[in-house]
Amino acid sequence: MISSTHWVKGVVFGSDRCSVEIDERNEKSTQLRGNGAFFIHVQWMGEVLFYQKSEHFRNCGGREAVEVMAKEAKKNDLILHSSGFVNVNGSNNFTSLYSKRGEKGVNQDCFIVWEEFGGQEDMLFCGVFDGHGPWGHYVAKRVRESMPSSLLCNWQETLAEASLDPDFDLQAEKKLHRFNIWKHSYLKTCAAIDQELEHHRRIDSFNSGTTALTIVRQVFDLVPTLPVIPTYHAVRKRKETLNISFKGESIFVANVGDSRAVLATMSDDGNLEPVQLTIDFKPNLPQEAERIIQCKGRVFCLGDEPGVHRVWLPHEESPGLAMSRAFGDYCVKDFGLISVPEVTHRNITSRDQFVVLATDGVWDVVSNQEAVQIVSSTPNRAKSAKRLVECAARAWKRKRRGIAVDDISAVCLFFHPCSIQQVTVPKES
């Protein structure tokens, strides 16, 4: 007998054992076991839902299952942490990555691409992280390691909780609330990561931190219902319907700091145009400066850095952060610095060609239009990120003579097969 049974869109969850009932729309089901916890994994209409019988889902079981999944992804070369490219057979995703150390010592930038994120063939996670301070490279790598698994765990939990709501409607969720679920998951994830960093025994984040810019690309099914013309054999039957599957695609962007995401989309005249998807969270932005000042922090420029606004403690000329949001940096967390992400989304169409995620080492010297031009004009997509980074490095030496070149990193995510991208890009004057 199943006790404490809950029905969730065709799935039975019980406290003693679990069973699954799959209707004709479900494609597959898989059971996962880890440390005595019993999981149900159901793929339904392009969504993956994890649930477990343990009361400690939030603290252990769900996280352990995700960590097992991450290990398998690394084993199968679905996760990349170094310069190169990712293109899994049969996937439309093509991602190019490259990072170049600046002139300030160790490279504090890092990035990640995770194909088949969450076990879904058509879902991808990627991000760039820009560390700063004495321990910045450790903080950046720690956030890079924690972000995807924590986000996936929170997303699964949030989706499961929404499904337990008796008023929950799957199709309505897909159309109206998919973004809200990702946003809620991102907010929980960033808060948890920042709290974990503060108490980390081996990483000193008091005067060090990192930015984080991440994207989840999700492909999902759109299933319009069309009437079928009755045949002779169907006259006596009830009215039949025909389900034809169409694919939709969205990207969900979360930004903490001053890295930037720029989308290349095709205009009506056939040219590629840049669309900035994120805000560079600098201390001089009115809403950011207002928050910092209300928290007794200070925002001003140094005499030898006109135009470069920084965050300072009330009575000390430190730490001088050039961004208003970051993980870590607990010396100024009580004075206006926050790690709350801005979460946005965009539905991808055939006009949208690729998105560039890059640290401020790129955007300080390369415009959005220039970045789109550089990437789109690179004959070999696998080298697009490297070419963008190398162009930025040359621009640093040309435009900022006498200033140490910053670490420079970029991730270029392409949405379509190579043959689709037959467009021109107007050169910036």
Coordinates of C-alpha atoms in Angstrom, one line a residue, residues 176-338:
L176 CA 3.1 32.0 -18.3
H177 CA 5.2 30.8 -15.4
R178 CA 8.3 29.2 -16.8
F179 CA 10.2 32.4 -16.3
N180 CA 8.9 32.9 -12.8
I181 CA 10.1 29.4 -11.8
W182 CA 13.6 30.0 -13.2
K183 CA 13.7 33.5 -11.6
H184 CA 12.7 32.1 -8.2
S185 CA 15.3 29.3 -8.6
Y186 CA 18.1 31.8 -9.5
L187 CA 17.2 34.0 -6.5
K188 CA 17.4 31.1 -4.1
T189 CA 20.6 29.8 -5.7
C190 CA 22.5 33.1 -5.5
A191 CA 21.4 33.7 -1.9
A192 CA 22.5 30.2 -0.9
I193 CA 25.9 30.5 -2.7
D194 CA 26.7 33.8 -1.1
Q195 CA 25.8 32.5 2.4
E196 CA 27.9 29.4 1.8
L197 CA 30.9 31.5 0.7
E198 CA 30.8 33.6 3.9
H199 CA 31.3 30.5 6.0
H200 CA 33.7 28.6 3.7
R201 CA 36.6 27.4 5.7
R202 CA 39.2 27.4 3.0
I203 CA 38.3 30.5 0.9
D204 CA 38.7 34.0 2.4
S205 CA 35.9 36.1 0.7
F206 CA 36.0 39.0 3.1
N207 CA 38.1 41.2 0.7
S208 CA 37.6 39.1 -2.4
G209 CA 34.7 38.2 -4.7
T210 CA 33.4 37.5 -8.1
T211 CA 30.8 38.4 -10.6
A212 CA 28.6 35.8 -12.3
L213 CA 26.8 35.9 -15.6
T214 CA 24.9 32.8 -16.6
I215 CA 22.4 31.6 -19.2
V216 CA 20.1 28.6 -19.4
R217 CA 19.0 27.7 -22.9
Q218 CA 15.8 25.6 -22.8
V219 CA 14.0 24.0 -25.8
F220 CA 10.4 23.0 -25.1
D221 CA 7.5 21.5 -26.9
L222 CA 4.6 23.6 -28.2
V223 CA 1.7 21.3 -28.9
P224 CA -1.2 22.9 -30.7
T225 CA -4.3 20.7 -31.0
L226 CA -5.8 20.5 -34.5
P227 CA -9.1 18.8 -35.4
V228 CA -8.9 15.8 -37.7
I229 CA -11.4 15.4 -40.6
P230 CA -13.5 12.4 -39.7
T231 CA -13.0 9.3 -41.9
Y232 CA -15.5 6.6 -42.7
H233 CA -14.1 4.4 -39.9
A234 CA -14.3 7.3 -37.4
V235 CA -17.9 8.3 -37.9
R236 CA -19.1 6.3 -35.0
K237 CA -16.3 7.4 -32.7
R238 CA -16.0 10.6 -30.7
K239 CA -14.3 13.6 -32.3
E240 CA -10.6 12.9 -32.7
T241 CA -7.7 15.3 -32.4
L242 CA -4.2 15.3 -33.9
N243 CA -1.2 16.6 -31.9
I244 CA 1.5 18.1 -33.9
S245 CA 4.7 19.1 -32.0
F246 CA 6.5 22.3 -32.5
K247 CA 9.6 23.5 -30.7
G248 CA 9.9 26.7 -28.8
E249 CA 13.1 28.0 -27.3
S250 CA 14.0 30.5 -24.5
I251 CA 17.1 31.7 -22.8
F252 CA 17.0 32.7 -19.1
V253 CA 19.8 35.2 -18.1
A254 CA 21.0 35.9 -14.6
N255 CA 23.5 38.6 -13.9
V256 CA 25.4 39.6 -10.8
G257 CA 28.1 42.2 -11.5
D258 CA 29.4 44.0 -14.6
S259 CA 29.9 41.2 -17.1
R260 CA 27.6 41.5 -20.1
A261 CA 25.4 39.3 -22.5
V262 CA 24.8 40.6 -26.0
L263 CA 22.5 38.9 -28.5
A264 CA 23.1 39.1 -32.3
T265 CA 19.8 39.2 -34.1
M266 CA 18.9 39.8 -37.8
S267 CA 17.2 43.0 -38.7
D268 CA 14.6 43.4 -41.5
D269 CA 17.3 44.4 -43.9
G270 CA 19.3 41.3 -43.3
N271 CA 22.0 42.8 -41.1
L272 CA 23.0 41.6 -37.7
E273 CA 22.2 44.0 -34.8
P274 CA 23.3 43.7 -31.2
V275 CA 20.8 43.5 -28.4
Q276 CA 22.2 44.0 -24.9
L277 CA 20.5 41.5 -22.6
T278 CA 22.0 42.6 -19.3
I279 CA 22.8 45.7 -17.3
D280 CA 26.4 46.4 -16.3
F281 CA 25.9 46.8 -12.5
K282 CA 28.3 49.7 -11.9
P283 CA 28.2 51.9 -8.7
N284 CA 27.3 55.0 -10.7
L285 CA 23.9 53.7 -11.8
P286 CA 21.3 55.8 -10.0
Q287 CA 19.5 52.9 -8.4
E288 CA 22.7 51.2 -7.4
A289 CA 24.3 54.4 -6.0
E290 CA 21.1 55.2 -4.0
R291 CA 21.1 51.8 -2.4
I292 CA 24.8 52.0 -1.5
I293 CA 24.5 55.5 0.0
Q294 CA 21.4 54.5 2.0
C295 CA 23.4 51.7 3.5
K296 CA 26.2 54.2 4.5
G297 CA 28.5 53.1 1.8
R298 CA 30.3 55.7 -0.5
V299 CA 30.6 56.0 -4.3
F300 CA 33.2 58.2 -5.9
C301 CA 36.1 58.2 -8.4
L302 CA 39.8 58.5 -7.6
G303 CA 41.7 61.4 -9.0
D304 CA 43.7 59.3 -11.4
E305 CA 40.6 57.4 -12.6
P306 CA 38.1 59.9 -13.8
G307 CA 34.8 58.3 -14.7
V308 CA 35.6 55.1 -12.8
H309 CA 33.1 55.0 -9.9
R310 CA 33.9 52.6 -7.0
V311 CA 32.3 51.4 -3.8
W312 CA 34.0 52.4 -0.6
L313 CA 33.5 51.8 3.1
P314 CA 32.1 54.7 5.2
H315 CA 35.3 55.7 6.8
E316 CA 38.0 53.9 4.8
E317 CA 39.3 54.2 1.3
S318 CA 38.8 50.5 0.6
P319 CA 37.9 48.2 -1.0
G320 CA 37.2 50.3 -4.1
L321 CA 35.0 47.9 -6.0
A322 CA 34.2 48.8 -9.6
M323 CA 30.9 46.9 -9.5
S324 CA 27.8 47.2 -7.3
R325 CA 26.9 43.5 -7.2
A326 CA 29.1 40.5 -6.5
F327 CA 29.4 37.3 -4.6
G328 CA 31.8 37.6 -1.6
D329 CA 33.3 41.0 -0.6
Y330 CA 31.7 40.7 2.9
C331 CA 33.6 43.8 4.0
V332 CA 31.0 45.9 2.2
K333 CA 28.0 43.6 2.2
D334 CA 26.5 45.7 5.0
F335 CA 27.1 48.9 3.1
G336 CA 25.1 48.4 -0.1
L337 CA 26.9 45.6 -2.1
I338 CA 24.5 42.8 -2.9

